[in-house]
Amino acid sequence: MADLYLRLSDLRAEDLSEEGIGKSFESREQKLRERAALLGWGVHRVVIENDVVSKNGRQRSASAFKRQKITLPDGTTALRVVRPGFRSILDDLATGRAQAILAEDLDRTMRDPRDLEDFIDVAEAHKINARSLSGSLTFTDGGTDGEITMARVMVTMGNKSSRDTSRRVAAARERKAVAGEFGGGTRPYGFEPDGITPRPDEYAVIKNCSRRLLQGVSLRSMALELRGAEALTVTGAPWTAETLRDVLLRPRNAALSVYRGEVIGKAPYPAAVPEDVFRAVQRKLTDPNRNTSPGAAPKYVGTGVYLCGRCDDGTSVDVTLGQRPQPRYRCRKSAHLARAQKPVDDFVLGAVAARLSLPDAVGLFAKPKSKIDVAALRFEADAIRENLTGLAEDRAMGLIDRAQMIAATEKGRARLAVLDQQMADAVVESPLFALIGAEDVRAALGALPLSVRRLVVDTVCTVTIVPATRKGSGFDPKSVRIDWK
């Protein structure tokens, strides 16, 4: 009995049938079956390398020679070609379920010398036969010395050819990266399919989301707004916080060329955001101490912003519907305080608009950017991070004790927090700029996205919902306390 082995190195969508199977596999399998019949071999099973099951349950194929990171017996990690189909055939041969393998060509079966040596071990131990349509793969009763030697020579040559091709492809990609050219694949968000020509509408999304992230708007809130505007990603899928994060972290947003994860120069297209803004976004999104909260994005101005006046300890409120037709703000800790959402929001937004309409609002809230040497701050921050890495090495070498390492680490991290805040302050634009000086501040405030309205309120005041002093129906303005910052 023989296992028939078919492999396709790179299958594209146009090569698939309606069932998701490679169109050419049927005829290729038939040729192998005909050869098996001529050899007098029965067919145990047909193994098609690359078979994976997609989300809809239909099969499609991918490259058989994709390398994956694996852990070696000595505990180290390395990139290795992982081909489960070929490995399953070795299992068949080793357990006696099959006694032979029939493939199209040696090159289509084994190109990695490790695979060949594993096959030789099994073939010699179990007297395995092997043949190919091209004649390049021939093993007789475990393989003669000549057959084994020829296979080793041919696999070595094929492996060298693969490495030469890989080296040329890598060199070509590096040249493209240095020149700022697009390396191919799915078009990046913000660009036309050539990967260089900007799309103004998508550039505006990148710029707007980068700016608002630095102001304090959450990724979840911005993704919710993008979904509400029916804006789509390059794949046509709705926006999520994770997808938006990936887009905002791309160096190409600042027109930076990247090769193997490192910035190597400037790209030839205009930047969607200045480099300082991108660096600030990068620092914020990669900060391990960054606060993130699970769940849906807030849908009301006061959720997590307004405070509970009964607790009076910084506890905020959220929104509940309960048995009432209208949403109500309620203390997060207890049901001891609740207030109708719409009258409170109308009162707070009206008060904020009135305050921002006063002449002194410019000086109080919209302070101009200070003259900060961002490059010098970045240089100092990089030096501190390098020194923190050196502390671990010094501790391992016994040059410092544990207490010294902890004290120096805390001091370094504290200084880094200060530097990061200073660099952010240099590029963050106040969310109030669009309101101060507007002809109708209330209308301008109402036209802003919900996430920005929440940010404006949190920037200019502290809102506390206190127990009502007036009995009866209707909204009591005295039940909302506004303290201006």
Tab-separated table of C-alpha atoms in Angstrom:
chain	number	residue	atom	x	y	z
A	1	MET	CA	0.000	0.000	0.000
A	2	ALA	CA	1.270	3.481	-0.864
A	3	ASP	CA	0.564	7.014	0.237
A	4	LEU	CA	0.166	9.450	-2.660
A	5	TYR	CA	1.618	12.895	-1.952
A	6	LEU	CA	0.646	16.152	-3.656
A	7	ARG	CA	1.952	19.606	-2.754
A	8	LEU	CA	1.325	23.094	-4.023
A	9	SER	CA	3.726	25.799	-2.876
A	10	ASP	CA	1.440	28.817	-3.279
A	11	LEU	CA	-2.221	28.600	-4.219
A	12	ARG	CA	-4.152	31.749	-5.078
A	13	ALA	CA	-7.883	32.408	-5.018
A	14	GLU	CA	-8.204	32.043	-8.782
A	15	ASP	CA	-6.749	28.528	-8.551
A	16	LEU	CA	-9.637	27.327	-6.350
A	17	SER	CA	-12.816	25.600	-7.468
A	18	GLU	CA	-16.215	26.633	-6.100
A	19	GLU	CA	-15.741	24.041	-3.350
A	20	GLY	CA	-12.447	25.656	-2.327
A	21	ILE	CA	-10.278	22.810	-3.698
A	22	GLY	CA	-7.331	23.340	-6.039
A	23	LYS	CA	-8.545	22.940	-9.627
A	24	SER	CA	-5.396	21.127	-10.717
A	25	PHE	CA	-5.320	18.539	-7.942
A	26	GLU	CA	-7.882	16.194	-9.489
A	27	SER	CA	-5.895	15.621	-12.696
A	28	ARG	CA	-2.617	15.416	-10.802
A	29	GLU	CA	-4.020	12.842	-8.413
A	30	GLN	CA	-5.276	10.794	-11.345
A	31	LYS	CA	-1.762	10.650	-12.801
A	32	LEU	CA	-0.400	9.363	-9.499
A	33	ARG	CA	-3.113	6.707	-9.299
A	34	GLU	CA	-2.326	5.545	-12.828
A	35	ARG	CA	1.380	5.239	-11.986
A	36	ALA	CA	0.557	3.349	-8.776
A	37	ALA	CA	-1.499	0.901	-10.815
A	38	LEU	CA	1.432	0.341	-13.207
A	39	LEU	CA	3.706	-0.326	-10.222
A	40	GLY	CA	1.158	-2.726	-8.769
A	41	TRP	CA	0.701	-0.606	-5.644
A	42	GLY	CA	-2.576	-0.149	-3.868
A	43	VAL	CA	-3.455	3.310	-2.605
A	44	HIS	CA	-3.663	3.688	1.163
A	45	ARG	CA	-4.570	7.385	1.052
A	46	VAL	CA	-3.934	10.635	-0.806
A	47	VAL	CA	-2.209	13.419	1.148
A	48	ILE	CA	-2.604	16.960	-0.180
A	49	GLU	CA	-0.218	19.282	1.629
A	50	ASN	CA	-1.550	22.723	2.628
A	51	ASP	CA	-5.129	21.693	3.378
A	52	VAL	CA	-6.518	24.073	5.974
A	53	VAL	CA	-10.111	24.703	6.970
A	54	SER	CA	-11.280	28.281	6.610
A	55	LYS	CA	-13.862	29.945	8.834
A	56	ASN	CA	-16.759	28.925	6.608
A	57	GLY	CA	-15.703	25.265	6.734
A	58	ARG	CA	-14.560	25.131	3.135
A	59	GLN	CA	-11.027	24.060	2.327
A	60	ARG	CA	-8.475	26.292	0.718
A	61	SER	CA	-4.724	25.938	0.337
A	62	ALA	CA	-1.717	27.889	1.527
A	63	SER	CA	2.016	27.621	1.136
A	64	ALA	CA	3.570	24.328	2.266
A	65	PHE	CA	6.946	25.907	2.845
A	66	LYS	CA	5.981	28.553	5.386
A	67	ARG	CA	8.365	28.505	8.340
A	68	GLN	CA	7.171	28.623	11.927
A	69	LYS	CA	8.941	29.246	15.206
A	70	ILE	CA	9.332	26.011	17.150
A	71	THR	CA	11.065	25.028	20.375
A	72	LEU	CA	14.006	22.652	19.915
A	73	PRO	CA	14.863	19.842	22.347
A	74	ASP	CA	17.581	21.999	23.943
A	75	GLY	CA	15.015	24.688	24.773
A	76	THR	CA	16.085	27.165	22.077
A	77	THR	CA	13.741	28.416	19.368
A	78	ALA	CA	14.310	28.365	15.630
A	79	LEU	CA	12.409	28.768	12.372
A	80	ARG	CA	11.589	25.430	10.774
A	81	VAL	CA	9.512	24.343	7.802
A	82	VAL	CA	6.412	22.666	9.199
A	83	ARG	CA	4.580	20.296	6.839
A	84	PRO	CA	2.061	18.177	8.738
A	85	GLY	CA	1.024	16.237	5.635
A	86	PHE	CA	4.540	14.947	4.993
A	87	ARG	CA	4.974	14.126	8.684
A	88	SER	CA	1.764	12.103	8.670
A	89	ILE	CA	3.137	10.031	5.769
A	90	LEU	CA	6.282	9.258	7.779
A	91	ASP	CA	3.985	8.063	10.563
A	92	ASP	CA	2.146	5.790	8.105
A	93	LEU	CA	5.433	4.311	6.900
A	94	ALA	CA	6.833	3.854	10.408
A	95	THR	CA	3.704	2.108	11.708
A	96	GLY	CA	3.223	-0.137	8.674
A	97	ARG	CA	-0.026	1.440	7.486
A	98	ALA	CA	1.772	2.131	4.196
A	99	GLN	CA	4.892	0.614	2.671
A	100	ALA	CA	5.597	3.119	-0.091
A	101	ILE	CA	5.275	6.747	-1.116
A	102	LEU	CA	4.513	8.010	-4.613
A	103	ALA	CA	4.956	11.682	-5.462
A	104	GLU	CA	5.337	13.895	-8.503
A	105	ASP	CA	8.977	14.817	-7.957
A	106	LEU	CA	11.667	14.718	-5.272
A	107	ASP	CA	11.707	18.520	-5.273
A	108	ARG	CA	7.956	18.554	-4.552
A	109	THR	CA	8.417	16.134	-1.662
A	110	MET	CA	11.573	17.085	0.207
A	111	ARG	CA	13.628	20.244	-0.163
A	112	ASP	CA	14.854	20.515	3.397
A	113	PRO	CA	17.751	18.091	4.170
A	114	ARG	CA	16.179	17.483	7.591
A	115	ASP	CA	13.065	16.050	5.937
A	116	LEU	CA	15.168	13.793	3.720
A	117	GLU	CA	17.234	12.424	6.610
A	118	ASP	CA	14.047	11.689	8.565
A	119	PHE	CA	12.677	9.856	5.544
A	120	ILE	CA	15.933	7.888	5.074
A	121	ASP	CA	15.791	6.754	8.706
A	122	VAL	CA	12.236	5.448	8.258
A	123	ALA	CA	12.938	3.942	4.822
A	124	GLU	CA	15.995	1.993	5.953
A	125	ALA	CA	14.302	0.724	9.109
A	126	HIS	CA	11.146	-0.490	7.346
A	127	LYS	CA	12.377	-1.260	3.812
A	128	ILE	CA	10.247	1.466	2.263
A	129	ASN	CA	9.878	1.996	-1.496
A	130	ALA	CA	9.529	5.408	-3.088
A	131	ARG	CA	8.932	6.587	-6.635
A	132	SER	CA	8.054	9.825	-8.445
A	133	LEU	CA	6.510	10.630	-11.795
A	134	SER	CA	9.702	12.466	-12.847
A	135	GLY	CA	11.997	9.648	-11.740
A	136	SER	CA	13.979	11.898	-9.407
A	137	LEU	CA	12.719	10.089	-6.276
A	138	THR	CA	13.671	6.415	-6.238
A	139	PHE	CA	14.086	4.240	-3.156
A	140	THR	CA	14.059	0.469	-3.431
A	141	ASP	CA	13.553	-1.630	-0.301
A	142	GLY	CA	14.896	1.134	1.938
A	143	GLY	CA	17.144	2.683	-0.711
A	144	THR	CA	20.445	1.615	-2.210
A	145	ASP	CA	23.639	3.531	-1.492
A	146	GLY	CA	23.419	5.151	-4.914
A	147	GLU	CA	19.751	6.115	-4.491
A	148	ILE	CA	20.354	7.647	-1.069
A	149	THR	CA	23.446	9.547	-2.244
A	150	MET	CA	21.651	10.907	-5.312
A	151	ALA	CA	18.684	12.012	-3.190
A	152	ARG	CA	20.995	13.828	-0.777
A	153	VAL	CA	22.783	15.627	-3.611
A	154	MET	CA	19.532	16.696	-5.290
A	155	VAL	CA	17.905	17.864	-2.048
A	156	THR	CA	21.013	19.856	-1.152
A	157	MET	CA	20.967	21.540	-4.561
A	158	GLY	CA	17.236	22.254	-4.254
A	159	ASN	CA	17.736	23.677	-0.771
A	160	LYS	CA	20.503	25.962	-2.063
A	161	SER	CA	18.253	27.123	-4.876
A	162	SER	CA	15.539	27.996	-2.353
A	163	ARG	CA	17.983	29.931	-0.194
A	164	ASP	CA	19.339	31.808	-3.216
A	165	THR	CA	15.801	32.786	-4.190
A	166	SER	CA	15.020	33.835	-0.614
A	167	ARG	CA	18.167	35.965	-0.478
A	168	ARG	CA	17.335	37.691	-3.768
A	169	VAL	CA	13.754	38.344	-2.654
A	170	ALA	CA	14.955	39.750	0.689
A	171	ALA	CA	17.468	41.995	-1.091
A	172	ALA	CA	14.751	43.243	-3.437
A	173	ARG	CA	12.468	44.000	-0.498
A	174	GLU	CA	15.241	45.889	1.259
A	175	ARG	CA	15.894	47.959	-1.877
A	176	LYS	CA	12.201	48.774	-2.090
A	177	ALA	CA	12.092	49.712	1.590
A	178	VAL	CA	15.112	52.000	1.229
A	179	ALA	CA	13.486	53.653	-1.779
A	180	GLY	CA	10.186	53.947	0.092
A	181	GLU	CA	8.384	51.701	-2.395
A	182	PHE	CA	5.480	49.425	-1.539
A	183	GLY	CA	6.477	45.805	-0.969
A	184	GLY	CA	3.213	44.371	-2.259
A	185	GLY	CA	0.209	42.629	-0.702
A	186	THR	CA	-3.081	44.064	0.495
A	187	ARG	CA	-3.133	47.823	0.128
A	188	PRO	CA	-2.354	49.662	3.365
A	189	TYR	CA	-5.180	51.708	4.854
A	190	GLY	CA	-4.746	55.303	3.749
A	191	PHE	CA	-3.224	54.456	0.371
A	192	GLU	CA	-4.189	53.399	-3.113
A	193	PRO	CA	-3.259	49.853	-4.249
A	194	ASP	CA	0.216	51.091	-5.249
A	195	GLY	CA	0.916	51.656	-1.552
A	196	ILE	CA	2.280	55.164	-2.219
A	197	THR	CA	-0.564	57.390	-3.397
A	198	PRO	CA	-2.538	58.704	-0.392
A	199	ARG	CA	-6.302	58.479	-0.115
A	200	PRO	CA	-7.374	61.832	1.376
A	201	ASP	CA	-10.443	60.492	3.182
A	202	GLU	CA	-8.481	57.696	4.865
A	203	TYR	CA	-5.563	60.022	5.625
A	204	ALA	CA	-8.070	62.233	7.436
A	205	VAL	CA	-9.184	59.274	9.578
A	206	ILE	CA	-5.577	58.463	10.532
A	207	LYS	CA	-4.836	62.093	11.389
A	208	ASN	CA	-8.061	62.607	13.316
A	209	CYS	CA	-7.788	59.377	15.323
A	210	SER	CA	-4.116	59.977	16.144
A	211	ARG	CA	-4.882	63.461	17.417
A	212	ARG	CA	-7.883	62.386	19.469
A	213	LEU	CA	-6.054	59.405	20.949
A	214	LEU	CA	-3.450	61.775	22.361
A	215	GLN	CA	-6.211	63.984	23.717
A	216	GLY	CA	-7.530	61.019	25.674
A	217	VAL	CA	-10.243	59.475	23.494
A	218	SER	CA	-10.300	55.673	23.709
A	219	LEU	CA	-9.806	53.346	20.766
A	220	ARG	CA	-13.178	51.744	21.488
A	221	SER	CA	-14.988	55.069	21.223
A	222	MET	CA	-13.317	55.981	17.952
A	223	ALA	CA	-13.970	52.531	16.480
A	224	LEU	CA	-17.637	52.895	17.459
A	225	GLU	CA	-17.841	56.244	15.672
A	226	LEU	CA	-16.193	54.812	12.551
A	227	ARG	CA	-18.731	51.997	12.514
A	228	GLY	CA	-21.519	54.522	12.957
A	229	ALA	CA	-20.209	56.475	9.965
A	230	GLU	CA	-20.176	53.193	7.982
A	231	ALA	CA	-16.455	53.578	7.369
A	232	LEU	CA	-14.755	50.261	6.539
A	233	THR	CA	-11.274	48.817	6.775
A	234	VAL	CA	-9.345	47.778	3.662
A	235	THR	CA	-10.843	44.278	3.947
A	236	GLY	CA	-14.380	45.641	4.127
A	237	ALA	CA	-14.776	44.615	7.763
A	238	PRO	CA	-16.159	46.973	10.429
A	239	TRP	CA	-13.643	48.802	12.594
A	240	THR	CA	-12.617	47.395	15.961
A	241	ALA	CA	-10.344	48.860	18.625
A	242	GLU	CA	-7.692	46.269	17.753
A	243	THR	CA	-7.776	47.071	14.026
A	244	LEU	CA	-7.585	50.798	14.703
A	245	ARG	CA	-4.636	50.271	17.045
A	246	ASP	CA	-2.741	48.378	14.345
A	247	VAL	CA	-3.344	51.166	11.820
A	248	LEU	CA	-2.262	53.951	14.178
A	249	LEU	CA	0.970	52.114	15.072
A	250	ARG	CA	2.255	51.943	11.476
A	251	PRO	CA	5.414	53.995	10.876
A	252	ARG	CA	4.186	54.685	7.334
A	253	ASN	CA	1.659	57.095	8.890
A	254	ALA	CA	4.641	59.408	9.463
A	255	ALA	CA	6.140	58.562	6.038
A	256	LEU	CA	8.806	56.320	7.597
A	257	SER	CA	10.189	53.356	5.639
A	258	VAL	CA	10.583	50.133	7.614
A	259	TYR	CA	12.601	46.995	6.905
A	260	ARG	CA	12.418	44.004	9.246
A	261	GLY	CA	10.849	46.093	11.958
A	262	GLU	CA	13.391	48.929	11.871
A	263	VAL	CA	12.939	52.425	10.476
A	264	ILE	CA	15.524	52.929	7.726
A	265	GLY	CA	14.549	56.261	6.204
A	266	LYS	CA	11.849	58.547	4.892
A	267	ALA	CA	9.246	57.443	2.374
A	268	PRO	CA	8.534	59.460	-0.795
A	269	TYR	CA	4.880	60.132	0.026
A	270	PRO	CA	3.518	62.847	2.364
A	271	ALA	CA	3.000	61.961	6.011
A	272	ALA	CA	-0.503	61.570	7.408
A	273	VAL	CA	0.762	62.808	10.780
A	274	PRO	CA	4.032	64.487	11.864
A	275	GLU	CA	6.682	62.139	13.221
A	276	ASP	CA	6.434	63.628	16.713
A	277	VAL	CA	2.715	62.886	16.772
A	278	PHE	CA	3.308	59.316	15.561
A	279	ARG	CA	5.994	58.776	18.218
A	280	ALA	CA	3.608	60.031	20.897
A	281	VAL	CA	0.881	57.670	19.627
A	282	GLN	CA	3.395	54.819	19.586
A	283	ARG	CA	4.488	55.503	23.150
A	284	LYS	CA	0.904	55.665	24.376
A	285	LEU	CA	-0.317	52.494	22.674
A	286	THR	CA	2.732	50.429	23.635
A	287	ASP	CA	2.933	51.621	27.239
A	288	PRO	CA	2.600	48.472	29.405
A	289	ASN	CA	1.074	50.596	32.167
A	290	ARG	CA	-1.616	52.035	29.904
A	291	ASN	CA	-5.094	51.705	31.391
A	292	THR	CA	-7.523	49.811	29.199
A	293	SER	CA	-11.061	48.809	30.053
A	294	PRO	CA	-12.980	45.945	28.436
A	295	GLY	CA	-16.533	46.152	27.169
A	296	ALA	CA	-18.448	48.405	24.836
A	297	ALA	CA	-17.591	52.046	24.246
A	298	PRO	CA	-19.583	54.594	26.319
A	299	LYS	CA	-22.746	55.868	24.643
A	300	TYR	CA	-23.439	58.832	26.933
A	301	VAL	CA	-21.527	61.968	27.914
A	302	GLY	CA	-21.426	61.244	31.634
A	303	THR	CA	-20.578	57.524	31.708
A	304	GLY	CA	-17.390	57.247	33.741
A	305	VAL	CA	-17.076	61.077	33.738
A	306	TYR	CA	-19.730	62.309	36.161
A	307	LEU	CA	-19.160	61.496	39.832
A	308	CYS	CA	-21.518	60.184	42.500
A	309	GLY	CA	-22.172	62.820	45.172
A	310	ARG	CA	-23.412	60.318	47.745
A	311	CYS	CA	-20.201	58.293	47.677
A	312	ASP	CA	-18.113	61.467	47.357
A	313	ASP	CA	-14.960	59.376	46.929
A	314	GLY	CA	-14.337	59.596	43.196
A	315	THR	CA	-16.843	56.893	42.254
A	316	SER	CA	-18.283	57.606	38.820
A	317	VAL	CA	-21.700	56.829	37.361
A	318	ASP	CA	-22.849	54.675	34.491
A	319	VAL	CA	-26.155	54.423	32.627
A	320	THR	CA	-28.970	51.965	33.207
A	321	LEU	CA	-32.400	51.594	31.654
A	322	GLY	CA	-34.042	49.495	34.346
A	323	GLN	CA	-37.845	49.588	34.213
A	324	ARG	CA	-37.938	53.122	32.853
A	325	PRO	CA	-38.217	54.069	29.169
A	326	GLN	CA	-35.434	56.684	29.475
A	327	PRO	CA	-31.815	55.973	30.444
A	328	ARG	CA	-30.687	57.151	33.886
A	329	TYR	CA	-27.307	57.844	35.436
A	330	ARG	CA	-26.700	55.624	38.443
A	331	CYS	CA	-23.851	55.229	40.911
A	332	ARG	CA	-21.516	52.388	39.883
A	333	LYS	CA	-21.305	51.084	43.462
A	334	SER	CA	-24.878	51.255	44.667
A	335	ALA	CA	-28.429	52.136	43.649
A	336	HIS	CA	-28.529	54.959	46.195
A	337	LEU	CA	-28.410	57.695	43.513
A	338	ALA	CA	-30.008	57.962	40.089
A	339	ARG	CA	-30.857	60.802	37.734
A	340	ALA	CA	-32.420	61.019	34.257
A	341	GLN	CA	-29.631	61.123	31.669
A	342	LYS	CA	-30.931	63.633	29.107
A	343	PRO	CA	-31.742	66.578	31.439
A	344	VAL	CA	-28.378	66.188	33.159
A	345	ASP	CA	-26.455	66.113	29.875
A	346	ASP	CA	-28.387	69.103	28.506
A	347	PHE	CA	-27.655	71.082	31.665
A	348	VAL	CA	-23.946	70.175	31.734
A	349	LEU	CA	-23.332	70.819	28.033
A	350	GLY	CA	-25.187	74.118	28.235
A	351	ALA	CA	-23.066	75.206	31.204
A	352	VAL	CA	-19.843	74.150	29.453
A	353	ALA	CA	-20.821	76.028	26.294
A	354	ALA	CA	-21.628	79.141	28.307
A	355	ARG	CA	-18.293	78.959	30.129
A	356	LEU	CA	-16.336	78.537	26.883
A	357	SER	CA	-18.161	81.552	25.425
A	358	LEU	CA	-16.656	83.903	28.018
A	359	PRO	CA	-13.686	86.103	26.979
A	360	ASP	CA	-11.277	84.550	29.491
A	361	ALA	CA	-11.807	80.980	28.156
A	362	VAL	CA	-8.827	81.255	25.810
A	363	GLY	CA	-6.404	81.974	28.621
A	364	LEU	CA	-7.886	79.497	31.066
A	365	PHE	CA	-8.424	76.426	28.929
A	366	ALA	CA	-6.684	76.699	25.573
A	367	LYS	CA	-3.105	77.240	26.596
A	368	PRO	CA	-0.656	77.470	23.680
A	369	LYS	CA	1.947	74.758	23.182
A	370	SER	CA	5.162	75.330	25.062
A	371	LYS	CA	8.516	75.426	23.311
A	372	ILE	CA	9.777	71.925	24.057
A	373	ASP	CA	12.850	70.332	22.489
A	374	VAL	CA	11.238	66.988	21.649
A	375	ALA	CA	14.419	65.593	20.099
A	376	ALA	CA	16.377	66.223	23.307
A	377	LEU	CA	13.642	64.635	25.407
A	378	ARG	CA	13.566	61.581	23.135
A	379	PHE	CA	17.361	61.263	23.342
A	380	GLU	CA	17.218	61.341	27.147
A	381	ALA	CA	14.393	58.785	27.218
A	382	ASP	CA	16.306	56.389	24.945
A	383	ALA	CA	19.376	56.719	27.178
A	384	ILE	CA	17.328	55.904	30.285
A	385	ARG	CA	15.804	52.832	28.633
A	386	GLU	CA	19.270	51.637	27.659
A	387	ASN	CA	20.482	52.177	31.226
A	388	LEU	CA	17.519	50.205	32.595
A	389	THR	CA	18.505	47.286	30.374
A	390	GLY	CA	22.064	47.572	31.677
A	391	LEU	CA	20.822	47.366	35.277
A	392	ALA	CA	19.590	43.817	34.705
A	393	GLU	CA	22.992	42.840	33.311
A	394	ASP	CA	24.778	44.474	36.248
A	395	ARG	CA	22.550	42.559	38.659
A	396	ALA	CA	23.272	39.270	36.882
A	397	MET	CA	27.026	39.964	37.089
A	398	GLY	CA	26.783	40.792	40.796
A	399	LEU	CA	27.888	44.399	40.316
A	400	ILE	CA	24.843	45.725	42.171
A	401	ASP	CA	22.502	44.183	44.709
A	402	ARG	CA	18.740	43.735	44.396
A	403	ALA	CA	17.871	46.833	46.437
A	404	GLN	CA	20.117	49.009	44.267
A	405	MET	CA	18.557	47.614	41.084
A	406	ILE	CA	15.002	48.226	42.357
A	407	ALA	CA	15.780	51.776	43.498
A	408	ALA	CA	17.484	52.695	40.212
A	409	THR	CA	14.683	51.113	38.168
A	410	GLU	CA	11.980	53.052	40.030
A	411	LYS	CA	13.889	56.295	39.571
A	412	GLY	CA	14.413	55.647	35.871
A	413	ARG	CA	10.756	54.768	35.271
A	414	ALA	CA	9.601	57.860	37.146
A	415	ARG	CA	11.774	60.063	34.944
A	416	LEU	CA	10.523	58.263	31.827
A	417	ALA	CA	6.931	59.008	32.838
A	418	VAL	CA	7.786	62.710	33.126
A	419	LEU	CA	9.558	62.731	29.751
A	420	ASP	CA	6.708	60.904	28.023
A	421	GLN	CA	4.201	63.401	29.391
A	422	GLN	CA	6.340	66.347	28.264
A	423	MET	CA	6.689	64.902	24.767
A	424	ALA	CA	2.945	64.276	24.600
A	425	ASP	CA	2.205	67.832	25.768
A	426	ALA	CA	4.339	69.149	22.910
A	427	VAL	CA	2.161	67.557	20.227
A	428	VAL	CA	-1.308	67.235	21.769
A	429	GLU	CA	-3.833	69.724	20.467
A	430	SER	CA	-6.445	70.842	22.958
A	431	PRO	CA	-9.955	69.541	22.173
A	432	LEU	CA	-11.201	73.038	23.039
A	433	PHE	CA	-9.557	74.788	20.093
A	434	ALA	CA	-12.528	74.079	17.836
A	435	LEU	CA	-14.937	75.614	20.351
A	436	ILE	CA	-13.294	78.723	21.751
A	437	GLY	CA	-14.129	81.615	19.508
A	438	ALA	CA	-16.907	79.762	17.671
A	439	GLU	CA	-19.896	81.905	16.750
A	440	ASP	CA	-22.289	79.412	18.394
A	441	VAL	CA	-20.364	77.381	20.960
A	442	ARG	CA	-23.391	75.294	21.967
A	443	ALA	CA	-24.050	74.247	18.372
A	444	ALA	CA	-20.352	73.556	17.772
A	445	LEU	CA	-20.201	71.439	20.929
A	446	GLY	CA	-23.268	69.450	19.908
A	447	ALA	CA	-21.775	68.780	16.475
A	448	LEU	CA	-18.671	67.151	17.944
A	449	PRO	CA	-18.455	63.344	18.182
A	450	LEU	CA	-19.599	61.915	21.509
A	451	SER	CA	-16.048	60.946	22.486
A	452	VAL	CA	-14.871	64.549	22.037
A	453	ARG	CA	-17.822	65.964	23.941
A	454	ARG	CA	-16.948	63.656	26.835
A	455	LEU	CA	-13.345	64.819	26.637
A	456	VAL	CA	-14.336	68.499	26.586
A	457	VAL	CA	-16.478	68.097	29.703
A	458	ASP	CA	-13.734	66.190	31.505
A	459	THR	CA	-11.181	68.833	30.494
A	460	VAL	CA	-12.983	71.924	31.743
A	461	CYS	CA	-14.903	70.758	34.801
A	462	THR	CA	-15.735	68.102	37.357
A	463	VAL	CA	-19.422	67.148	37.340
A	464	THR	CA	-20.932	65.620	40.470
A	465	ILE	CA	-24.500	64.377	40.714
A	466	VAL	CA	-25.706	65.085	44.247
A	467	PRO	CA	-28.896	64.046	46.068
A	468	ALA	CA	-31.891	66.125	45.029
A	469	THR	CA	-33.177	68.666	47.539
A	470	ARG	CA	-36.408	69.435	45.738
A	471	LYS	CA	-39.323	67.023	45.803
A	472	GLY	CA	-41.596	66.351	42.900
A	473	SER	CA	-41.099	65.690	39.201
A	474	GLY	CA	-38.872	67.677	36.894
A	475	PHE	CA	-35.142	68.300	36.741
A	476	ASP	CA	-33.500	70.124	39.638
A	477	PRO	CA	-30.370	72.032	38.506
A	478	LYS	CA	-29.160	72.038	42.114
A	479	SER	CA	-28.775	68.261	41.921
A	480	VAL	CA	-25.787	68.699	39.598
A	481	ARG	CA	-22.638	70.405	40.890
A	482	ILE	CA	-20.108	71.725	38.373
A	483	ASP	CA	-16.609	72.634	39.583
A	484	TRP	CA	-14.532	74.388	36.949
A	485	LYS	CA	-10.940	73.277	36.536
